[in-house]
Coordinates of C-alpha atoms and ligand atoms in Angstrom, one line a residue:
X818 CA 0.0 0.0 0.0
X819 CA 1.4 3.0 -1.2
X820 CA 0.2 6.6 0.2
X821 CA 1.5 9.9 -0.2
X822 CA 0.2 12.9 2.6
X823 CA 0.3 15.9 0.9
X824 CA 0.2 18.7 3.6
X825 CA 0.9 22.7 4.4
X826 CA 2.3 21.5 7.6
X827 CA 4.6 18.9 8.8
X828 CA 6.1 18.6 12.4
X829 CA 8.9 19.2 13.6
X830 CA 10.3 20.7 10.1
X831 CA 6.9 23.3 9.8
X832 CA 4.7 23.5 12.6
X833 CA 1.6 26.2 13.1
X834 CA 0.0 24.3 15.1
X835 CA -2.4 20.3 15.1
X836 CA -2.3 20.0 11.7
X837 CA 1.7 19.6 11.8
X838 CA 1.3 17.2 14.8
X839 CA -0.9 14.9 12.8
X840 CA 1.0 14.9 9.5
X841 CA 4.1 14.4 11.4
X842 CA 2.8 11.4 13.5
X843 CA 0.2 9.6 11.7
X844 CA 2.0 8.3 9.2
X845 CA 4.7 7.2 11.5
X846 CA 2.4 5.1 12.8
X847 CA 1.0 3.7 9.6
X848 CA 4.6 2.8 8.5
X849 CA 4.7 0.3 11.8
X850 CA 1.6 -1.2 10.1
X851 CA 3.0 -1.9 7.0
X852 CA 1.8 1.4 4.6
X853 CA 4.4 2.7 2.4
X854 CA 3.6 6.1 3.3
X855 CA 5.2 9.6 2.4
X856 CA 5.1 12.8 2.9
X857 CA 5.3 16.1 0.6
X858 CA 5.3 19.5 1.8
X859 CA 6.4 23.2 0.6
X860 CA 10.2 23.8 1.1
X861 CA 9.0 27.0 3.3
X862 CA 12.3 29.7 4.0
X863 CA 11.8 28.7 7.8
X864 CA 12.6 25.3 7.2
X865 CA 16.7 24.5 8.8
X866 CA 17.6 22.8 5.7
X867 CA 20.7 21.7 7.7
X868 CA 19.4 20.5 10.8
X869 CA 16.7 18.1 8.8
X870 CA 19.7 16.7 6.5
X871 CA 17.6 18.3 3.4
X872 CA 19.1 16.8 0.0
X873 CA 18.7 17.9 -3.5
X874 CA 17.1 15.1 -5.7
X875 CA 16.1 16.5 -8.8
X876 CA 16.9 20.5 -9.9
X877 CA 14.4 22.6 -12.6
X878 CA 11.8 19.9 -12.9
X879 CA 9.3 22.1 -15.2
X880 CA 6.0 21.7 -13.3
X881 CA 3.2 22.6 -16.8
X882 CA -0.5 22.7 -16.1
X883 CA -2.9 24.9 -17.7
X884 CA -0.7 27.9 -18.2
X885 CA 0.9 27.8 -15.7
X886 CA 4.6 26.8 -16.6
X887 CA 7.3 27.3 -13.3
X888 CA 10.6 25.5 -12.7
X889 CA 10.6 23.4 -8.7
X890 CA 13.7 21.8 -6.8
X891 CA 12.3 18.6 -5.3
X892 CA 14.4 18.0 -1.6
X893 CA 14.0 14.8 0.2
X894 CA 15.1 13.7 3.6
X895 CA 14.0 10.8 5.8
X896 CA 12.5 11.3 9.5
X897 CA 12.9 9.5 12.7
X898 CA 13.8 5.5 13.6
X899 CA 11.2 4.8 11.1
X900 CA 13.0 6.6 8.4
X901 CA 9.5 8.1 6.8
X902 CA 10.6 9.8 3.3
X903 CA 9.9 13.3 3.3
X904 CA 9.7 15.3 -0.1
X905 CA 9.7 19.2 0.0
X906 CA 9.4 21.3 -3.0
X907 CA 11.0 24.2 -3.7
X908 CA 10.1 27.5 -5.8
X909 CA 11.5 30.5 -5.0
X910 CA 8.1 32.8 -6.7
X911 CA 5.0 30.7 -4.6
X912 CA 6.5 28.1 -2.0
X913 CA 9.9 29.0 -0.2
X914 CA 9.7 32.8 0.5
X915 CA 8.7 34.0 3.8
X916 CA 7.2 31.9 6.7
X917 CA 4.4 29.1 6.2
X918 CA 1.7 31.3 6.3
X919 CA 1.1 34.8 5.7
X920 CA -1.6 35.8 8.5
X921 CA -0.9 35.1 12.1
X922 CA -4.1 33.3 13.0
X923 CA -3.1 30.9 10.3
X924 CA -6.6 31.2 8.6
X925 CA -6.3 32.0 5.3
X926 CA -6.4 35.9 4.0
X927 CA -4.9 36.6 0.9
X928 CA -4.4 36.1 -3.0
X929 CA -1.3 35.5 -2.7
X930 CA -1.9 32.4 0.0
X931 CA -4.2 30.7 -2.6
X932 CA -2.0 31.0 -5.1
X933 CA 1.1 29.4 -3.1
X934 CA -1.1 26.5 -1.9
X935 CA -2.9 26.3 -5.8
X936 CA 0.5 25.8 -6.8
X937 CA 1.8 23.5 -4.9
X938 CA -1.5 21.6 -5.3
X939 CA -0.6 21.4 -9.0
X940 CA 3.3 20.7 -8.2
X941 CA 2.2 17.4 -6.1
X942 CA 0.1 16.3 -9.1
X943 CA 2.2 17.2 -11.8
X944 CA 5.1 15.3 -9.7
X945 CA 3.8 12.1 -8.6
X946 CA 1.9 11.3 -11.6
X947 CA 5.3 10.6 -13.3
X948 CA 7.0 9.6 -10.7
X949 CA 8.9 6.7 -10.0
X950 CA 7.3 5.9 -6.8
X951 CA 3.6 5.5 -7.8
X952 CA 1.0 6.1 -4.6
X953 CA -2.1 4.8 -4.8
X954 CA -3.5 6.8 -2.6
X955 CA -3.0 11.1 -2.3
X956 CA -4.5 11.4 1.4
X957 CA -5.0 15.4 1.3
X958 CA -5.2 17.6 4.4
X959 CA -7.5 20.9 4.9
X960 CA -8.0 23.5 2.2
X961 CA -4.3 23.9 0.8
X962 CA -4.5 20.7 -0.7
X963 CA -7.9 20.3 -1.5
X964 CA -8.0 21.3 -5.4
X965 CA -5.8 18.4 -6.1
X966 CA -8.7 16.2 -7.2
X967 CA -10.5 18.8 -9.4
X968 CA -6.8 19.6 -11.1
X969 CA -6.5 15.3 -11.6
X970 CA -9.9 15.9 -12.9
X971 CA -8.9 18.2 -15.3
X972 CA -5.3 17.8 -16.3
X973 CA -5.1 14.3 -15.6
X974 CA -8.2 12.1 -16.2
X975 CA -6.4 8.6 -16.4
X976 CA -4.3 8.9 -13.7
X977 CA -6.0 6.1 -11.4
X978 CA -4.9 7.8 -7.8
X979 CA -7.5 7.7 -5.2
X980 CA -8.2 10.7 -2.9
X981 CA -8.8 10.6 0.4
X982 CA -9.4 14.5 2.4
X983 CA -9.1 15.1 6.0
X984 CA -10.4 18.2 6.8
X985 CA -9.0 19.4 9.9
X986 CA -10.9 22.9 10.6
X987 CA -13.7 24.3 8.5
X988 CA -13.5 27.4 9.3
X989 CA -10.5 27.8 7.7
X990 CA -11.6 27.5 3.8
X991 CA -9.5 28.8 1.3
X992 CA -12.3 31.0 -0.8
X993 CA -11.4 33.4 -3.2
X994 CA -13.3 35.1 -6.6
X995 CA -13.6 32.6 -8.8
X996 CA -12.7 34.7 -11.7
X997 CA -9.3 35.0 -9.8
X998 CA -8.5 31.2 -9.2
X999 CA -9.6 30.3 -13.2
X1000 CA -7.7 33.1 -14.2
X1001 CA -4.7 31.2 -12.6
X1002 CA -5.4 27.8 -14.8
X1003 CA -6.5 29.8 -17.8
X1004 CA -9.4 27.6 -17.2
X1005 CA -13.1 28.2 -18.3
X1006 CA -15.8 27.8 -15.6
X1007 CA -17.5 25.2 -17.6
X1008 CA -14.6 22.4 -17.4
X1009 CA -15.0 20.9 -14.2
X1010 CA -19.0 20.4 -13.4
X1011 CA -18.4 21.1 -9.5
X1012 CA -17.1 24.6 -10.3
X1013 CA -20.3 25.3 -10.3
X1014 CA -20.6 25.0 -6.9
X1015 CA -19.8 28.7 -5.9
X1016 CA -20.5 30.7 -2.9
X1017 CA -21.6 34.3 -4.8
X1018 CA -18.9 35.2 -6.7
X1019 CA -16.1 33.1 -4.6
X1020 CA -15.2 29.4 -5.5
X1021 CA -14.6 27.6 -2.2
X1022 CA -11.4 25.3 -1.9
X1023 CA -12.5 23.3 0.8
X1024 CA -15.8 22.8 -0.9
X1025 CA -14.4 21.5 -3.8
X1026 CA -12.0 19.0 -2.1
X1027 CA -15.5 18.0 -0.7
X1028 CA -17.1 17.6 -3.8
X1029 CA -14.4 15.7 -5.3
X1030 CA -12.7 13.1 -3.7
X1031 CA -13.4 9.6 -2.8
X1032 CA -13.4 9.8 0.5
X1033 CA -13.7 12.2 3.5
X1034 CA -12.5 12.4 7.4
X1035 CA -12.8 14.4 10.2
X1036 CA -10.5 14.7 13.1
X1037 CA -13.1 13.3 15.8
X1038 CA -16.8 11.7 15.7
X1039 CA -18.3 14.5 17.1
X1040 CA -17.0 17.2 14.8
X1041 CA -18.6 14.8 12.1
X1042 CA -21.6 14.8 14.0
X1043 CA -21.8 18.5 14.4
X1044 CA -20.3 19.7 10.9
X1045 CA -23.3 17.1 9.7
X1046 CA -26.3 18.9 11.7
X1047 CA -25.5 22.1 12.7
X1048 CA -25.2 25.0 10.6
X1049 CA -22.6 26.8 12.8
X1050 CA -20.0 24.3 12.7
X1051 CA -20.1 24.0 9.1
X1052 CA -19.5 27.2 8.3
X1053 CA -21.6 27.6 5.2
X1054 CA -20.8 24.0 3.6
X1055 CA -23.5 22.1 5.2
X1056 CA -25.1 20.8 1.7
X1057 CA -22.2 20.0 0.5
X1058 CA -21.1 17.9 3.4
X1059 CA -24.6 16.6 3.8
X1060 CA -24.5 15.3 -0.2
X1061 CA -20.9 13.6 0.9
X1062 CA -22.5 12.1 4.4
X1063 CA -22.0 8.5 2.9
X1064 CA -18.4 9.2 2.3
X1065 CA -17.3 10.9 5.6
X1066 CA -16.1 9.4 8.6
X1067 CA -15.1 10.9 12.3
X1068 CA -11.7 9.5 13.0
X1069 CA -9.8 11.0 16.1
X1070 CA -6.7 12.3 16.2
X1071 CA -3.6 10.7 18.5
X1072 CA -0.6 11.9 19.7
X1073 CA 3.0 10.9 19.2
X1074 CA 3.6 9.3 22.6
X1075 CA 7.1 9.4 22.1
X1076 CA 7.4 13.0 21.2
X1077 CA 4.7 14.0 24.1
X1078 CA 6.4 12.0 26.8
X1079 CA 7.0 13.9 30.5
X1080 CA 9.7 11.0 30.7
X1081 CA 12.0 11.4 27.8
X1082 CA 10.8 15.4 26.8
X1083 CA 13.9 16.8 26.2
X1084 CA 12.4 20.5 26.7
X1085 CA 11.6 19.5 30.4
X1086 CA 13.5 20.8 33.6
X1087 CA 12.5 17.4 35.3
X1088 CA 11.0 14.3 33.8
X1089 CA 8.6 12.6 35.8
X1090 CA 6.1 9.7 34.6
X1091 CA 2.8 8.2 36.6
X1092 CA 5.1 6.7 38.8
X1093 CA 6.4 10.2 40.4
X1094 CA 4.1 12.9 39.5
X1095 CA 5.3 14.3 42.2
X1096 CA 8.1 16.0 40.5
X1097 CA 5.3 18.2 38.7
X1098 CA 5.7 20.4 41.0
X1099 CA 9.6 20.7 40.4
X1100 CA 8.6 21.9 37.0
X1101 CA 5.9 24.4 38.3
X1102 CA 8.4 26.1 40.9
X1103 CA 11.1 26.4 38.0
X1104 CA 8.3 27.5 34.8
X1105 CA 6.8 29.9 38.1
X1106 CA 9.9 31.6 38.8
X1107 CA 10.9 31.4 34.9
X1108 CA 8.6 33.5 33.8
X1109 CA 8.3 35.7 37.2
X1110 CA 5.3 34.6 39.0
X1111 CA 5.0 34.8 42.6
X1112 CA 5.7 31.0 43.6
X1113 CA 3.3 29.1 45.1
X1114 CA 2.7 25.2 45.6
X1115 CA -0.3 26.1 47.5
X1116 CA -2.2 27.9 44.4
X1117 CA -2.9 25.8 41.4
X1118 CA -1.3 26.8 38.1
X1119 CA -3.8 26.9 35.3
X1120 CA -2.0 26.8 31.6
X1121 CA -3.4 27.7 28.4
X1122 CA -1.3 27.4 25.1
X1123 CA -3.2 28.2 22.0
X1124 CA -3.6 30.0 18.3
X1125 CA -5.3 33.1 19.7
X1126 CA -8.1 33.6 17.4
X1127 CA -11.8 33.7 17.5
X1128 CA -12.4 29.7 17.9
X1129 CA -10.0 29.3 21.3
X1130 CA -12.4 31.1 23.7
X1131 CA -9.6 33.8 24.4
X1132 CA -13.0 36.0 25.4
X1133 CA -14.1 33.6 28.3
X1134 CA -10.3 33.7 30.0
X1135 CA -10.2 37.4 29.3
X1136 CA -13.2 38.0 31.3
X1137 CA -13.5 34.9 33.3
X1138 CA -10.2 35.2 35.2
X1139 CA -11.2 38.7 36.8
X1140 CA -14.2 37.3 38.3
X1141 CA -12.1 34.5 40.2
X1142 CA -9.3 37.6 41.4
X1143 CA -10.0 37.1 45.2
X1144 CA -9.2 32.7 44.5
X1145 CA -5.2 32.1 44.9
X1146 CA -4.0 30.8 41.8
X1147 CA -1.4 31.1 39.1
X1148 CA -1.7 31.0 35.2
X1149 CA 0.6 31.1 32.6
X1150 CA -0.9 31.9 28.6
X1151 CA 1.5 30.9 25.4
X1152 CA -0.3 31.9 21.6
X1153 CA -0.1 34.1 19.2
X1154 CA -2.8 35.5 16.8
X1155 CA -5.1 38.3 16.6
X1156 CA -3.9 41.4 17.9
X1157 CA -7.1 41.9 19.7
X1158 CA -6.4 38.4 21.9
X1159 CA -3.1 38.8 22.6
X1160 CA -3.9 42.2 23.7
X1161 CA -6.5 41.1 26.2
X1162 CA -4.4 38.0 27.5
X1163 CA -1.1 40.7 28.0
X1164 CA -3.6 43.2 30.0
X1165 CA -4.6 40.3 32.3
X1166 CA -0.9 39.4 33.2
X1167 CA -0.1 43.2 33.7
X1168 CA -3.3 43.8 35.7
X1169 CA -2.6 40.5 37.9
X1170 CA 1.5 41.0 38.0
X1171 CA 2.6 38.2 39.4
X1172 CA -0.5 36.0 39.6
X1173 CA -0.8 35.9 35.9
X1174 CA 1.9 35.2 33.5
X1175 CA 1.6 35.9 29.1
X1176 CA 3.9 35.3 26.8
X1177 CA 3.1 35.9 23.1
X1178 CA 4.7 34.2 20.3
X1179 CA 5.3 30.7 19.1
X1180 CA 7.9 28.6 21.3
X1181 CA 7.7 25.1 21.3
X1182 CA 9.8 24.7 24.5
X1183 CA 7.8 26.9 26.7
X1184 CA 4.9 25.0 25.6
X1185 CA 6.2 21.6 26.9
X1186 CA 7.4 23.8 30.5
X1187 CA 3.8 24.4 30.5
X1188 CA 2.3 21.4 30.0
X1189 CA 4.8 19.9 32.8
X1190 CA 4.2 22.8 35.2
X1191 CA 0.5 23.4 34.8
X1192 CA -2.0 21.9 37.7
X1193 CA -4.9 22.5 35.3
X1194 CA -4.9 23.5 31.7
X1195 CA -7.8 25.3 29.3
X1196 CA -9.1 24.5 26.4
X1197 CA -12.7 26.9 26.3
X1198 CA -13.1 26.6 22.6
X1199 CA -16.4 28.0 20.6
X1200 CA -15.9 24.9 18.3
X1201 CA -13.1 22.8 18.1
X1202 CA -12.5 19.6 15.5
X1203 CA -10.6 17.5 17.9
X1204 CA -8.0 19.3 19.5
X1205 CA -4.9 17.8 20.9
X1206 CA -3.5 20.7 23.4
X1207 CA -6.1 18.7 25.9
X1208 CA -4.0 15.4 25.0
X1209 CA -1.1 16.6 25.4
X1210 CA -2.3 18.1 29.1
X1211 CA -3.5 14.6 29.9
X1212 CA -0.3 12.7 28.7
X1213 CA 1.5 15.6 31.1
X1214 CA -0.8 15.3 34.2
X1215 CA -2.7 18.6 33.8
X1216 CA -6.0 18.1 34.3
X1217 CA -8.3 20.0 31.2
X1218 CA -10.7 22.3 31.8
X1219 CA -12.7 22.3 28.4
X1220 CA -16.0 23.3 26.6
X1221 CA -17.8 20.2 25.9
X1222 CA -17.8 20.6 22.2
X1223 CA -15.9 18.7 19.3
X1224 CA -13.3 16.5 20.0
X1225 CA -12.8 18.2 23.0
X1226 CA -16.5 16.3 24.4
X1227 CA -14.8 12.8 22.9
X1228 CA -11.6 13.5 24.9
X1229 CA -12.6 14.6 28.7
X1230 CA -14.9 13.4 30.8
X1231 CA -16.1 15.3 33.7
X1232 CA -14.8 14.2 36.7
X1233 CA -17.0 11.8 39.3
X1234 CA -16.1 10.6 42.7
X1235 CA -17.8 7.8 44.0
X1236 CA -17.5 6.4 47.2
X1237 CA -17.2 3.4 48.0
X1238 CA -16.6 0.6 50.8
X1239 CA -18.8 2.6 53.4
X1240 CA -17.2 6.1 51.8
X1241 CA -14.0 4.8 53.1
X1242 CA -12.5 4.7 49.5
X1243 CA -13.5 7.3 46.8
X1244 CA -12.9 5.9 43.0
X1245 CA -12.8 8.3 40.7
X1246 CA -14.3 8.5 36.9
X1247 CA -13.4 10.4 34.2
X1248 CA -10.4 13.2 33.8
X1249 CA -11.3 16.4 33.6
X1250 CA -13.6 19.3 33.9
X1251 CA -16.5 20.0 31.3
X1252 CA -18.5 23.1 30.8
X1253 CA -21.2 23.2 28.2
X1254 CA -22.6 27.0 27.4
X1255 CA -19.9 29.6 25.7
X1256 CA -20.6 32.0 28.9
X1257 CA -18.0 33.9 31.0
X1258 CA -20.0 33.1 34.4
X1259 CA -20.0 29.0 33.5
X1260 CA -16.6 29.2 32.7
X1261 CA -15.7 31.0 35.8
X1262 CA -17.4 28.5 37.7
X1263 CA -15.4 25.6 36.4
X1264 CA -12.6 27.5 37.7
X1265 CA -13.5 27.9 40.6
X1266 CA -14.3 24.2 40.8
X1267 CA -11.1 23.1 39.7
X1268 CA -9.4 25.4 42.3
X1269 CA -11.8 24.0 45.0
X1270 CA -10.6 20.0 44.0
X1271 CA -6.8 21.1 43.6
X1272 CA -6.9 21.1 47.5
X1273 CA -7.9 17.8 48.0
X1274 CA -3.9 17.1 47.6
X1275 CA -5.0 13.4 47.8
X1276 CA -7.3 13.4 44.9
X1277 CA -5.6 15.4 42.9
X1278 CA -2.6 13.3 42.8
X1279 CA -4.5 10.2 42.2
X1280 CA -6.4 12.1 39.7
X1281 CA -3.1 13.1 37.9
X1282 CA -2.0 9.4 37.9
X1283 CA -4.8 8.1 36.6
X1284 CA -4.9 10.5 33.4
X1285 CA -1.3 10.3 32.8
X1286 CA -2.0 6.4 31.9
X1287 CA -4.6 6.8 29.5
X1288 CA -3.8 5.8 26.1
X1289 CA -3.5 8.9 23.1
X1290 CA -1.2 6.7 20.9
X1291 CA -2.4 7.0 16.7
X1292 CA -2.2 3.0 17.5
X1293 CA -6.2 2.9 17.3
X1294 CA -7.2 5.3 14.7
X1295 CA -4.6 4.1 12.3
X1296 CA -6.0 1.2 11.9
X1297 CA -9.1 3.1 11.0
X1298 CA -7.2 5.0 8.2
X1299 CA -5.9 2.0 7.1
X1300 CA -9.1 0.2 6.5
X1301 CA -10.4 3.2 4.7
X1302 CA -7.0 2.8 2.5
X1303 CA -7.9 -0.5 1.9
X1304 CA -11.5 -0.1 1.2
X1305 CA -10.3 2.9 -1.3
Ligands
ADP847 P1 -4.9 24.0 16.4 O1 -4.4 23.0 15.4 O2 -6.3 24.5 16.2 O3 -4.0 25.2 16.5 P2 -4.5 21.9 18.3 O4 -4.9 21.7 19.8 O5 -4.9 20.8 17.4 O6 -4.9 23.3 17.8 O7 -2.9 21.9 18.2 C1 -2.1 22.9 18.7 C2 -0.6 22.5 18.6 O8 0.2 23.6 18.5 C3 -0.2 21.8 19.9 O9 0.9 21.0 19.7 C4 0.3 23.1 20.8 O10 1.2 22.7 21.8 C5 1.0 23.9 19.7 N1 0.9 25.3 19.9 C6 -0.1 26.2 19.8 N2 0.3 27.4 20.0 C7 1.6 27.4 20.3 C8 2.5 28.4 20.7 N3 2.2 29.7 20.8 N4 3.8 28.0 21.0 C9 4.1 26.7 20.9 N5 3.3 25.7 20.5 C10 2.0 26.0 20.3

């Protein structure tokens, strides 16, 4: 079984944020099982071509389709213990100037993004159609790839490649005039019967990955529940998605257990496992004093690392942390985004000084301090396809504190003590702390919850335990992708 992932992102070489984390683990996983699988991504300036061992394989391979006519450098190099090829392609006018994206909240904004991700859509194609290596599969991630099957539709009818789409966020679309994205193929609107399928004036990327490949996933059951039945998770593409229903599948999303290990994670101060979570609180003393916080072991340390922008619930923290001032606890924020959220999470560490800690930007290594450190760590999303900042937390021993939405309501369970033998032993069920409406008082409340169990020191401990043996591993769902591979 041959499969190629075709992706914008691609951890560690690329990463925004999940998408990167799935590319660069599923197929890891897959190769255990006995897939051929590879991976092909832009050769984005940010990438340290020295550090990944980056080769040159092939120089001014002429990449022709439609009118477009532009010379690429195809790079290879090979990732991990389970040597997983990686292809990047290089072209200095669409792909490898400037960072991966060109807004901060990642969602898509420009012209000149469409066209970077249209052409490498038409680069992968064009490549691996002739290509030495043959996959049967394309497995296609989120909007950037998601023209590829209307372009093999087009430019390539007897190519006999079969396309399977994950889409990872939906609210992140890829939609532009259609006049504009044509204009780039010299393409007439009649060619391709789903180009018909327009939103106004704008043709819809997403939408057309949608329309035209074999098969669909989501990144949990529930988002495939939700995108399926309620108009404000699917952003506008509800009949399309409805028309695919047969062909889409909720699949969540795993980790990379070795990568997201508190025992080997390189980035730590202090490893610790289930069998010592005690030396969490090493971790929180050193992040606490790191980043200038009064220390405390007596007040829990919430954590919250996150793309600020308007899915991440940035408003409830903004407002909800005020309301618990008079509690004693700590918090420490990581993102980067929107102006506007970054602004409100840097007034609430300068209004709190000392109790409340922001640091804006991306840095991978203050995100695993934080995940170490952290008592108690939020993910209040509005909507949120699975989510694996709350996995992370788990594998860590932070206990989440989430909005019951997405994959975040497949994730974490609200946490139950029973008691038990005459209330002489409590057992507890599930692993976290669930809130249900997108309000500032509910999710104050669940803080104020979490701060009220975080003194049970006896609970809490067993509590961390417990979650930090849980199983996140891909192990499960790749099985599921590789049935659908099968079936396709
Ligand atoms: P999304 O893909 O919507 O951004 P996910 O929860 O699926 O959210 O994944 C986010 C990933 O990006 C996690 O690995 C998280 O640790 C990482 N991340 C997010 N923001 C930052 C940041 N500012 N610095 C470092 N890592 C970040």
């Amino acid at each position: 079984m041959k499969v190629l992932f075709a992706a914008s992102e691609f951890s560690p070489l690329a990463k925004v944020g999940g998408l990167a984390d799935v590319v660069g683990s599923l197929p890891l996983t897959l190769k255990k099982l006995g897939v051929d699988v590879r991976v092909v991504l832009p050769k984005y300036e940010v990438i340290d071509e020295k550090k990944y061992n980056l080769k040159l394989v092939q120089e001014g391979i002429e990449v022709k389709i439609g009118k477009i006519k532009e010379k690429i450098n195809l790079f290879e190099t090979e990732i991990g213990q389970e040597k997983l090829k990686v292809y990047l392609v290089e072209n200095q006018k669409y792909l490898s100037q400037d960072g991966i994206y060109f807004e901060r909240t990642a969602f898509c904004g420009s012209f000149a993004e469409i066209q970077r991700f249209l052409f490498f859509s038409s680069a992968v194609l064009f490549l691996f159609s002739n290509f030495p290596w043959q996959p049967q599969i394309i497995h296609l991630h989120d909007w950037h790839t998601a023209f590829v099957p209307v372009l093999s539709k087009i430019y390539f009818p007897k190519i006999k490649t079969k396309f399977l789409y994950t889409i990872h966020n939906l609210a992140n679309q890829g939609r532009c005039n259609a006049k504009e994205i044509l204009g780039f193929f010299g393409l007439k609107g009649d060619e391709v019967p789903s180009l018909k399928e327009r939103q106004g004036e704008d043709l819809n990327l997403m939408q057309q990955g949608i329309l035209n490949v074999d098969f669909l996933t989501t990144v949990s059951p529930t988002y495939a529940e939700e995108i399926l039945f309620k108009s404000y998770f699917s952003r506008g593409l509800k009949k399309s998605l409805v028309y695919r229903r047969k062909d889409l599948k909720g699949i969540l999303n795993g980790l990379d257990t070795e990568v997201f290990n508190p025992a080997t994670d390189p980035c730590l101060y202090l490893n610790y496992s289930f069998k010592n979570p005690e030396l969490k609180k090493e971790n929180k003393i050193y992040l606490e004093k790191k980043l200038g916080l009064n220390v405390s072991e007596e007040a829990p340390l919430f954590g919250l690392i996150s793309r600020l922008t308007f899915q991440k619930g940035v408003e409830l923290v903004a407002k909800g942390f005020p309301k618990i001032q008079d509690f004693d606890f700590r918090a420490v924020f990581l993102g980067s985004g929107g102006p506007r959220y970054e602004k409100a999470l840097s007034d609430l560490s300068e209004k709190f000084k000392g109790k409340i800690a922001t640091k804006i930007g991306f840095d991978p290594k203050l995100a695993q301090e934080i995940y170490a450190g952290a008592d108690f760590f939020l993910v209040p999303s509005k909507f949120e396809p699975c989510g694996l900042t709350q996995m992370i937390a788990l594998r860590y021993g932070a206990i989440p504190i989430v909005r019951k939405v997405g994959g975040l309501s497949d994730t974490v369970k609200n946490i139950k003590i029973k008691k038990q033998f005459l209330g002489l032993i409590s057992k507890l069920e599930g692993n976290g702390f669930v809130f249900r409406e997108y309000e500032t008082e509910k999710f104050a409340k669940v803080l104020k919850k979490a701060i009220s169990f975080y003194q049970n020191k006896k609970l809490m401990s067993k509590l961390q335990k417990k979650v930090m043996r849980e199983d996140y591993s891909w192990e499960k769902s790749a099985r599921e992708y590789l049935r659908l591979y099968e079936k396709l």
